[in-house]
Short mmCIF file of C-alpha atoms and ligand atoms in Angstrom, two decimals:
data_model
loop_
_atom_site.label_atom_id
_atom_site.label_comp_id
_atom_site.label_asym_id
_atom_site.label_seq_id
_atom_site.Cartn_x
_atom_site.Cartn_y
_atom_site.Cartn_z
CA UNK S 587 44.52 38.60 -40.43
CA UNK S 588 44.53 37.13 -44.00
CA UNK S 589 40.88 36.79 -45.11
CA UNK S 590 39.79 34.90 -48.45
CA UNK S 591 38.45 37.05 -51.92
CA UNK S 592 34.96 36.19 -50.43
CA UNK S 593 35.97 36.81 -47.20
CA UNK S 594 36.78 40.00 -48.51
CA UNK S 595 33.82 40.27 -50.56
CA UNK S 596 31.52 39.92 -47.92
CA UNK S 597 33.19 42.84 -45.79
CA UNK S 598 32.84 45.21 -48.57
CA UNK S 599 28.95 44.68 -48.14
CA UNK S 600 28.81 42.83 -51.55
CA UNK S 601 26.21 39.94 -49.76
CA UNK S 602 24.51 42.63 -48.29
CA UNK S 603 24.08 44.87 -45.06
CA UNK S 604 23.64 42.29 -42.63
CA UNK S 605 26.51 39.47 -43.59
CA UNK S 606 29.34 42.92 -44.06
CA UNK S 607 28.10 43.87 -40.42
CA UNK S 608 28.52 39.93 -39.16
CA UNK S 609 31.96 39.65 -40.86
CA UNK S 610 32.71 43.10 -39.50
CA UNK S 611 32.19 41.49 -36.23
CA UNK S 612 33.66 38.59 -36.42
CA UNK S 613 36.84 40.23 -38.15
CA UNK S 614 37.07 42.62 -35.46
CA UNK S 615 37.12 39.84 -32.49
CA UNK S 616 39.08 37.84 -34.30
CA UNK S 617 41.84 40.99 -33.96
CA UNK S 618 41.73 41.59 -30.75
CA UNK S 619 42.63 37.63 -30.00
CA UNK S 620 44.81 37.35 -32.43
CA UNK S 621 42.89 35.21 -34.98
CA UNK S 622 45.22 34.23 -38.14
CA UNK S 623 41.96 33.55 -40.31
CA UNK S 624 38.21 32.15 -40.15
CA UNK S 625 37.74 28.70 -40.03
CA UNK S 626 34.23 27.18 -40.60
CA UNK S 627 31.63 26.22 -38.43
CA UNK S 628 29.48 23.46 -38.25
CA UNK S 629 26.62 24.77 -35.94
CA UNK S 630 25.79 27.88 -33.84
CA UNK S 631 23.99 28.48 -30.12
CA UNK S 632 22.58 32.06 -29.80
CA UNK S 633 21.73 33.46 -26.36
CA UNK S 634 21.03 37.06 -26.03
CA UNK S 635 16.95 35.82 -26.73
CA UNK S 636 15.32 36.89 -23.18
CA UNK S 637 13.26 40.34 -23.82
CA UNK S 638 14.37 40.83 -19.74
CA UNK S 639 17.95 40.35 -20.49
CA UNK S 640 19.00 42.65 -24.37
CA UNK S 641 15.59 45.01 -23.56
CA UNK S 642 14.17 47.23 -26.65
CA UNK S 643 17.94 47.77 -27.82
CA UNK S 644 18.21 43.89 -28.77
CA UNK S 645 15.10 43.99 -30.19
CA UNK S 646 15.90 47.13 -32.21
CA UNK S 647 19.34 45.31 -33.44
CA UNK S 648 17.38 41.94 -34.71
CA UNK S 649 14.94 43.87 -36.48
CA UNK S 650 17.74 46.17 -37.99
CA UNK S 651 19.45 42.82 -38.74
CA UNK S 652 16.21 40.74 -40.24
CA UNK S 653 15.34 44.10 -42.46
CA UNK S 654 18.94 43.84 -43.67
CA UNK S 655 18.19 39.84 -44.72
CA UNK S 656 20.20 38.36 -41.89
CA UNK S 657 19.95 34.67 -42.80
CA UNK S 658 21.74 31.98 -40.67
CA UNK S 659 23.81 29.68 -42.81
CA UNK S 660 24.36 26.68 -40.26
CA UNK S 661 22.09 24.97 -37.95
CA UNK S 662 21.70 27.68 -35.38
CA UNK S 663 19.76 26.98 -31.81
CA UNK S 664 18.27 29.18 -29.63
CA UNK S 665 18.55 29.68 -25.65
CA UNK S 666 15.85 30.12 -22.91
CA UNK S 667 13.79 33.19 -23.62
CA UNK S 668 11.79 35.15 -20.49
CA UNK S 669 8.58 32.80 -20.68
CA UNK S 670 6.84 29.55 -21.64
CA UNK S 671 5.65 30.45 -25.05
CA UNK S 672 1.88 29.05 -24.44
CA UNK S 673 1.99 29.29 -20.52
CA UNK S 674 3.60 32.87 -19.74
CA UNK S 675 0.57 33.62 -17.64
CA UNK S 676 0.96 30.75 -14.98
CA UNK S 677 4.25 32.60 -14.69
CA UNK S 678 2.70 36.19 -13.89
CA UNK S 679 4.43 37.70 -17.03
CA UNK S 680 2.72 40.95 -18.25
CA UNK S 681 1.10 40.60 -21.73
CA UNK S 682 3.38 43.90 -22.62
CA UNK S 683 6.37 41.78 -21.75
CA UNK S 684 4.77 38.73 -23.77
CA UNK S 685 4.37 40.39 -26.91
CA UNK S 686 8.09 41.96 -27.49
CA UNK S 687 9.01 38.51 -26.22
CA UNK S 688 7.05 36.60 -29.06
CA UNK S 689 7.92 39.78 -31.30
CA UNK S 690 11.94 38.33 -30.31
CA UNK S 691 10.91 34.58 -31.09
CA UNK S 692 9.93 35.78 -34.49
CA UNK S 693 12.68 37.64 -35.56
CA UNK S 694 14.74 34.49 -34.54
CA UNK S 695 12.93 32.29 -36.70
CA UNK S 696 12.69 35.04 -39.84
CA UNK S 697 16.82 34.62 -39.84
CA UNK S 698 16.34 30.37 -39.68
CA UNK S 699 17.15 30.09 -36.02
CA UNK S 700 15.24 27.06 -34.56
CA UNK S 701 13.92 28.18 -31.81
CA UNK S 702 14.13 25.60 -29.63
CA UNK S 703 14.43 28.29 -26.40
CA UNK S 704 16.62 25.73 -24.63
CA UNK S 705 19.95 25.69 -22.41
CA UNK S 706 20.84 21.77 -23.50
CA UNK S 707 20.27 21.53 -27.22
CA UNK S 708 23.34 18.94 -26.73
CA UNK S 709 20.63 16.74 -25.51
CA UNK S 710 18.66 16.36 -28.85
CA UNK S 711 18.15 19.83 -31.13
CA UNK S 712 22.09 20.26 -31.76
CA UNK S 713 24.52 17.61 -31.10
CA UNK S 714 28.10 18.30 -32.84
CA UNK S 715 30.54 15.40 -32.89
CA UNK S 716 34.29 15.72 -31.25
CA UNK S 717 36.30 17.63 -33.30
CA UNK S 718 33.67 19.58 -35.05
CA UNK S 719 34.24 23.73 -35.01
CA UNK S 720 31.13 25.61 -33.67
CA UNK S 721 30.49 29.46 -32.39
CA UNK S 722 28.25 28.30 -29.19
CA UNK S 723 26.94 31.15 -26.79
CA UNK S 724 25.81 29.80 -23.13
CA UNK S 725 28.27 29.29 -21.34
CA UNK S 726 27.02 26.15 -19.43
CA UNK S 727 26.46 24.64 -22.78
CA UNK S 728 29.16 25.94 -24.36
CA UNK S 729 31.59 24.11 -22.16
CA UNK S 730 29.45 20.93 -21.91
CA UNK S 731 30.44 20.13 -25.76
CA UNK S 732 33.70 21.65 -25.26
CA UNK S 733 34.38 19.30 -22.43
CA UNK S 734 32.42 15.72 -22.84
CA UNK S 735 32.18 16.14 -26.32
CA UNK S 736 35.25 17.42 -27.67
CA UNK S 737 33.71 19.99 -30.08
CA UNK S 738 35.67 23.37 -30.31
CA UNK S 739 33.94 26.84 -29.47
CA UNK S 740 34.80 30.09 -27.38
CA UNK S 741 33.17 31.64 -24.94
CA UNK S 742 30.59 33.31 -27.41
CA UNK S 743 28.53 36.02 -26.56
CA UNK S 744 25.24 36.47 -28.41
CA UNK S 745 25.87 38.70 -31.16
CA UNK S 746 29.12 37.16 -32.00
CA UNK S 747 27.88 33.70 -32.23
CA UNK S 748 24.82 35.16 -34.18
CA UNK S 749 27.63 37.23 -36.27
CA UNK S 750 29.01 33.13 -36.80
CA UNK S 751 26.04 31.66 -37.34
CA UNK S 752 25.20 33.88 -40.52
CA UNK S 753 28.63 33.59 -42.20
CA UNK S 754 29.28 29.74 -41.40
CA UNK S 755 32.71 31.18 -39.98
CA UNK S 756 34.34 32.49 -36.86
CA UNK S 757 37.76 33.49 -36.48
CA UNK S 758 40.39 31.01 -35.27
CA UNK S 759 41.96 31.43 -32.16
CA UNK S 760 41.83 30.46 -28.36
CA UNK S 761 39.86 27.18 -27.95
CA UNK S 762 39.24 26.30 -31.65
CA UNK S 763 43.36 25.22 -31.83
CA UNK S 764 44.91 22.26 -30.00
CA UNK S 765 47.53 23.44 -27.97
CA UNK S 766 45.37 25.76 -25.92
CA UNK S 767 43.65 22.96 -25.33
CA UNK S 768 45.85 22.00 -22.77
CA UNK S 769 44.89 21.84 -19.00
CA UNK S 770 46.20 24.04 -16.76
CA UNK S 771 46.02 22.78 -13.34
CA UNK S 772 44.93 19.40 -11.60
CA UNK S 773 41.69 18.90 -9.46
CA UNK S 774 41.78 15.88 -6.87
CA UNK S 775 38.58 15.97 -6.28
CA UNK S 776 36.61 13.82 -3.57
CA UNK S 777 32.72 14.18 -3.80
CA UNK S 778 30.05 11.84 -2.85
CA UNK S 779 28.74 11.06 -6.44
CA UNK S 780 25.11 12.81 -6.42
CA UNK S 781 24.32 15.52 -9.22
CA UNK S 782 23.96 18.12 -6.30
CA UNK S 783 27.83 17.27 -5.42
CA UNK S 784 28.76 17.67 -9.01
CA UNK S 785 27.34 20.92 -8.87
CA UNK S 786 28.90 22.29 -5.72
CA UNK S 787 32.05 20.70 -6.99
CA UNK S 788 31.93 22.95 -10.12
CA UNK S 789 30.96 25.64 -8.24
CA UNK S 790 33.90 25.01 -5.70
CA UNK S 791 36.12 24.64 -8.36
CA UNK S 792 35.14 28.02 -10.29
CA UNK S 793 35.86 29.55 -6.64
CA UNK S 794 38.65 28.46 -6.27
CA UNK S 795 40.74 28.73 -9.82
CA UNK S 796 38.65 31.66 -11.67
CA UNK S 797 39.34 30.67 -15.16
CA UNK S 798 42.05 27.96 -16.82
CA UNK S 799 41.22 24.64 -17.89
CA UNK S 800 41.08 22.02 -14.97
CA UNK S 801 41.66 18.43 -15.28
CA UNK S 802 39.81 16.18 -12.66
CA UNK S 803 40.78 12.94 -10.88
CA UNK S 804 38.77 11.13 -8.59
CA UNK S 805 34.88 11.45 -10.15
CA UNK S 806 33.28 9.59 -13.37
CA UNK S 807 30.24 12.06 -14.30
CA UNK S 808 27.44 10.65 -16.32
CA UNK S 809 25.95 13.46 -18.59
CA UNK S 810 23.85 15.12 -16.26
CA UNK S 811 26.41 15.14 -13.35
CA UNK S 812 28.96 16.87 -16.17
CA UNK S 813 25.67 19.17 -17.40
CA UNK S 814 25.18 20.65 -13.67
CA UNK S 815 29.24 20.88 -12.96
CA UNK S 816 29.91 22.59 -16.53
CA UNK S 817 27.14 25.13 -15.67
CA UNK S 818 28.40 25.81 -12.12
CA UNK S 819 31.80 26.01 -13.09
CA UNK S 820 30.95 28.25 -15.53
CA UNK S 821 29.05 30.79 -12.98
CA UNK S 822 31.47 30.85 -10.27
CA UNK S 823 33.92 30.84 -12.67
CA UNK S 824 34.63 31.39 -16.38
CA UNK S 825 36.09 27.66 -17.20
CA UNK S 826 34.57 27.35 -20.90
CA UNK S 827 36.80 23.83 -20.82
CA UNK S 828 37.63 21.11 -18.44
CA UNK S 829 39.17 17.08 -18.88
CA UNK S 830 38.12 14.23 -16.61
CA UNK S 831 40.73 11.39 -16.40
CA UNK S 832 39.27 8.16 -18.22
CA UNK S 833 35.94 10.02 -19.38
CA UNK S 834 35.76 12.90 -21.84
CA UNK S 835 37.36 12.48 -25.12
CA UNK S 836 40.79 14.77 -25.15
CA UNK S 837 41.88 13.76 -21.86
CA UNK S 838 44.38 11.17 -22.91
CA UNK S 839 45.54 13.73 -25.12
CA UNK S 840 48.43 15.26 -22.50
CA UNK S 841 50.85 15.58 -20.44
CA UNK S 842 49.94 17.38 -17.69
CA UNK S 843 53.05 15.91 -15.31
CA UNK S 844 54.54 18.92 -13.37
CA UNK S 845 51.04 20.77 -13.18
CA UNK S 846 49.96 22.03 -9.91
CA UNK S 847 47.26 20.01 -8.19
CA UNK S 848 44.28 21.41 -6.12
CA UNK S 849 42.29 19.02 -3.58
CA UNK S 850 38.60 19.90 -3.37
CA UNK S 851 36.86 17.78 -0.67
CA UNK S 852 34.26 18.16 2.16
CA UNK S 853 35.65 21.86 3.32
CA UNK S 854 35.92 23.11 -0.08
CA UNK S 855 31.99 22.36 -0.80
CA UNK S 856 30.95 23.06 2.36
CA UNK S 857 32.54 26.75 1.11
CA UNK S 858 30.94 26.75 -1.70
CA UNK S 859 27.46 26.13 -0.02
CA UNK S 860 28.09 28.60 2.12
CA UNK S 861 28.46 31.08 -0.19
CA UNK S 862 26.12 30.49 -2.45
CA UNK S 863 22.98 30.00 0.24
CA UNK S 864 21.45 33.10 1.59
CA UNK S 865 17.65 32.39 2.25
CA UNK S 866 15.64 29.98 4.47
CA UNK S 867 11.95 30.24 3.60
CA UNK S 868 11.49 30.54 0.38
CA UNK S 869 8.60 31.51 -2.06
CA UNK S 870 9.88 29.56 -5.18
CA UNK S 871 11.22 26.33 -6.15
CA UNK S 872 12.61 26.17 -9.09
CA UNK S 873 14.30 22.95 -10.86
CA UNK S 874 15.80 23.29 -14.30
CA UNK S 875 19.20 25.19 -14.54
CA UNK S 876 20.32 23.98 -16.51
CA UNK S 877 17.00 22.34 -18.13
CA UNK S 878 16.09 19.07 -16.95
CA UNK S 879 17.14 16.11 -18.90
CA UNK S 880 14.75 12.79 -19.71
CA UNK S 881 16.23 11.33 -16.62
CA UNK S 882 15.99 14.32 -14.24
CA UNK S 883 12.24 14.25 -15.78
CA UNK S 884 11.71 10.56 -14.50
CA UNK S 885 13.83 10.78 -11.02
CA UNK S 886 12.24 13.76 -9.89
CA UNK S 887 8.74 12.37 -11.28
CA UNK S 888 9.44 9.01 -8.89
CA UNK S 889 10.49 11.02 -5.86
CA UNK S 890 7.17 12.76 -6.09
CA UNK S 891 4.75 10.42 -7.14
CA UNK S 892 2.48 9.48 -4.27
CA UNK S 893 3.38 12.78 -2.37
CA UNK S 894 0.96 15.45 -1.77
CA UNK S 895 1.83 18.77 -1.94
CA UNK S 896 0.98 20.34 1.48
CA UNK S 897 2.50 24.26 1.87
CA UNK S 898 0.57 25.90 -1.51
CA UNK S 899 2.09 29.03 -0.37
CA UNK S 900 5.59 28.31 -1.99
CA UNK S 901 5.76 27.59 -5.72
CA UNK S 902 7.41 25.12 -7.39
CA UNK S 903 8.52 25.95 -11.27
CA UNK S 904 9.97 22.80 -13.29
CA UNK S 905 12.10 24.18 -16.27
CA UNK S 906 12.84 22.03 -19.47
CA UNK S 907 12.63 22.34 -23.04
CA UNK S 908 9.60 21.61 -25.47
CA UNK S 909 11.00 18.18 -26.74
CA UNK S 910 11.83 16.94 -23.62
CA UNK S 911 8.47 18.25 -21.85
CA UNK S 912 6.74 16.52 -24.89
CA UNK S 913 8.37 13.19 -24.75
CA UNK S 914 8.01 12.57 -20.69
CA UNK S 915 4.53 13.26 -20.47
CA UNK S 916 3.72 10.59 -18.06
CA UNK S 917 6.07 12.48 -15.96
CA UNK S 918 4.61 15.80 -16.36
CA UNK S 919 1.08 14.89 -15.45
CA UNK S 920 3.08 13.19 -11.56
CA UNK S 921 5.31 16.73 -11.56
CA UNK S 922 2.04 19.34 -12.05
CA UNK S 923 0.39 18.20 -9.48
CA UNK S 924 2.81 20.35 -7.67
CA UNK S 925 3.62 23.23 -10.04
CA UNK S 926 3.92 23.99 -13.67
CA UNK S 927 6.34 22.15 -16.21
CA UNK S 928 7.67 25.19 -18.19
CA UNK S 929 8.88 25.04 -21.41
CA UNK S 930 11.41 27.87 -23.30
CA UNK S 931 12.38 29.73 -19.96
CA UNK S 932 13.94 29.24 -16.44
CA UNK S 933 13.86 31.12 -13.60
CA UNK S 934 16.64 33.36 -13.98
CA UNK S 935 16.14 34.42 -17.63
CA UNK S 936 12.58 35.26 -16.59
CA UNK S 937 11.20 38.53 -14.89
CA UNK S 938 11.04 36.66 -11.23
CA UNK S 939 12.08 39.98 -9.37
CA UNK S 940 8.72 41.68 -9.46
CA UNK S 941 7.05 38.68 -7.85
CA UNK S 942 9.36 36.63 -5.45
CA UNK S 943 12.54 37.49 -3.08
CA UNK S 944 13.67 34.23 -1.63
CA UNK S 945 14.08 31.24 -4.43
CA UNK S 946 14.96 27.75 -3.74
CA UNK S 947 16.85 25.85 -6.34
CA UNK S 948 19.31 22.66 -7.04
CA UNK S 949 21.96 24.60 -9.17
CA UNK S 950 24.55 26.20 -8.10
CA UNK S 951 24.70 28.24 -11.44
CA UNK S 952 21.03 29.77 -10.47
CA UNK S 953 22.45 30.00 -7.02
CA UNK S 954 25.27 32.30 -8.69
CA UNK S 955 23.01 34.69 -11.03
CA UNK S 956 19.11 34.61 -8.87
CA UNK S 957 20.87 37.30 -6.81
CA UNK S 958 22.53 39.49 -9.11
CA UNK S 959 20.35 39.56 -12.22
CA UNK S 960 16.88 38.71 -10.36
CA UNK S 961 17.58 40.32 -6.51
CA UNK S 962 16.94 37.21 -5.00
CA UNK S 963 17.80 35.48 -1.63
CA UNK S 964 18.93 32.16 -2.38
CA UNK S 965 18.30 28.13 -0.53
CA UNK S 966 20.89 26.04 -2.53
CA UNK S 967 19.92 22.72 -1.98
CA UNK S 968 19.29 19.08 -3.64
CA UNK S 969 16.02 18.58 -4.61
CA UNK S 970 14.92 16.14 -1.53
CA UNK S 971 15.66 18.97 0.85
CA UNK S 972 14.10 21.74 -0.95
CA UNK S 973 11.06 19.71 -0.91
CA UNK S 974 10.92 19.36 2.79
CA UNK S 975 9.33 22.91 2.70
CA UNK S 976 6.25 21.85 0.71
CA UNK S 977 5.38 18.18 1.15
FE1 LIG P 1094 19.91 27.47 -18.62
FE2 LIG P 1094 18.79 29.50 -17.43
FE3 LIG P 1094 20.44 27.99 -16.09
S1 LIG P 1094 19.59 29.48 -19.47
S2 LIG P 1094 21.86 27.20 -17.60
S3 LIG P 1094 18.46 27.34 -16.95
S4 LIG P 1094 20.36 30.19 -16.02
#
């Protein structure tokens, strides 16, 4: 792998302990997938920032990195973390788990991250522009700006895009070059339109082709639709890149003539529904996976307003991020009336298992991960259904 004299510079520790140990990582993945050389980056995503999810080790490892003067060197982002900074106890977290949560935040922020503690940074915090190289973790946003943006990232995991995010490189292979670019396999897909279709489309889709990059005919997703489908497809899956004919940017770019086609219609999704619902009465409700957008703010604000909330017994958890939970407040005050609008966290990042079993949600990516990483039974629906059970 031919590396540059300051390339080479760096490995040998001359920029200290903390950028030899990110180029040591980022040389050493770039080996195994056969990287010729680094190429810039123009922004980074970190996950790995949920105290549940990388424990006392993770926090050991940022505060070996921040004493070694890890410093970002691009505009870096940060994913949900395991609680709403200012309203962790509405969420029954322990103040042990708050404090090595905030103690994470911190470190974050000593090494430049922004820590905007948000899934969709695409919608405002960290935009790139088609074409552009970035090291994005998250895999639901990761193939969002892969897909209906056209910028160019693997399938990150945290310390890796953290490893990126310090040098301003990451090695150059797999999705960063054109050619493997290319889809792999047609979807004729036939859905009814609604964001809840889009999702059990993706998660139909992940079902049924594990990983490749699919190329869709038949739907015209706006950006939420494409937000919920890259995050299902995603979970059920590990698509980290998919075309839509006559909508996202490289799809004109092939040929995909003598690729096999897959139909997913009405028995396809009613598979993936199946699959992914487990659980009838639920104690949760919880909207947000991945966070809302402005518009999901103001749609699920209109569907509620006037409603009273009648079953307190179940309740109802509305995930977003800071800026957007700033910027709708009108819609806030109409959505708290039936449960809290959380900020930095959602419900699968978060420590649910100790206090609910049975969750209700709209995404089929929460449907995929509340049972393995939070033990919880699971009612997959759209949002007008799961609110049958409390108004
Ligand atoms: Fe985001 Fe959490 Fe879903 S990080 S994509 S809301 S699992």
């Amino acid at each position: 792998m031919y590396l540059t004299r300051d390339e080479e510079r760096i490995l040998a520790g001359e920029e200290g302990e903390s950028c030899r140990k990110a180029m040591e990582l980022v040389v050493a993945l770039g080996k195994i997938y056969g990287a010729e050389d680094l190429i810039d980056i123009t922004s980074a995503h970190l996950s790995g920032a949920s105290y549940k999810t990388i424990g006392d080790g993770g926090l050991k490892y940022l505060e070996d990195m921040v004493k070694g003067g890890a410093r970002v060197s691009v505009p870096s982002t940060l994913n949900p973390v395991g609680m709403d900074r200012e309203r962790w106890k509405e969420m029954h977290i322990s103040p042990a788990f708050a404090e090595k949560q905030l103690r994470i935040i911190d470190l974050y922020g000593r090494m430049g991250v922004m820590a905007t503690c948000s899934c969709t940074p695409y919608l405002g915090d960290n935009v790139p522009s088609l074409g552009d190289h970035i090291a994005w973790a998250e895999s639901s946003a990761l193939s969002f700006v892969n897909s209906y943006i056209g910028a160019r990232t693997n399938r990150e995991g945290g310390p890796g895009a953290l490893a990126a995010a310090i040098l301003g490189k990451t090695a150059n292979y797999g999705l960063h070059i054109d050619e493997n670019r290319r889809p792999t396999v047609i979807i004729e897909a036939e859905i009814d339109g609604s964001v809840f279709s889009y999702s059990m489309l993706g998660q139909a889709v992940g079902m049924e082709i594990g990983g490749g990059i699919p190329y869709f005919r038949g739907i015209e997703p706006t950006v939420d639709d494409a937000k919920t489908m890259s995050a299902a497809m995603a979970a059920s899956g590990s698509v980290a890149l998919y075309h839509v004919e006559g909508v996202t940017p490289e799809a004109g770019n092939f040929d995909t003539s003598g690729l096999e086609t897959i139909f997913i219609g009405k028995k396809e999704l009613k598979g993936a529904y199946d699959r992914l619902n487990t659980a009838e009465d639920i104690q949760l409700i919880a909207l947000g996976c991945p966070h809302l957008s402005p518009k999901e703010m103001k749609d699920i604000a209109a569907f509620l307003k006037g409603k009273k909330k009648k079953n307190q017994d179940i309740e109802i958890w509305f995930c977003t991020s800071a800026k957007v939970r700033e910027d709708c407040a009108e819609e806030v005050r109409i959505m708290e009336e039936f449960g809290p609008v959380l900020a930095d966290t959602c419900m699968v990042v978060a420590p649910i298992e100790g206090i609910f079993k049975r969750t209700g949600t709209n995404s089929a990516k929460a449907g995929n991960y509340l049972p393995t990483l939070c033990s919880q039974k699971v009612a997959c629906r759209d949002i007008s259904k799961l609110m049958e059970a409390v108004i």
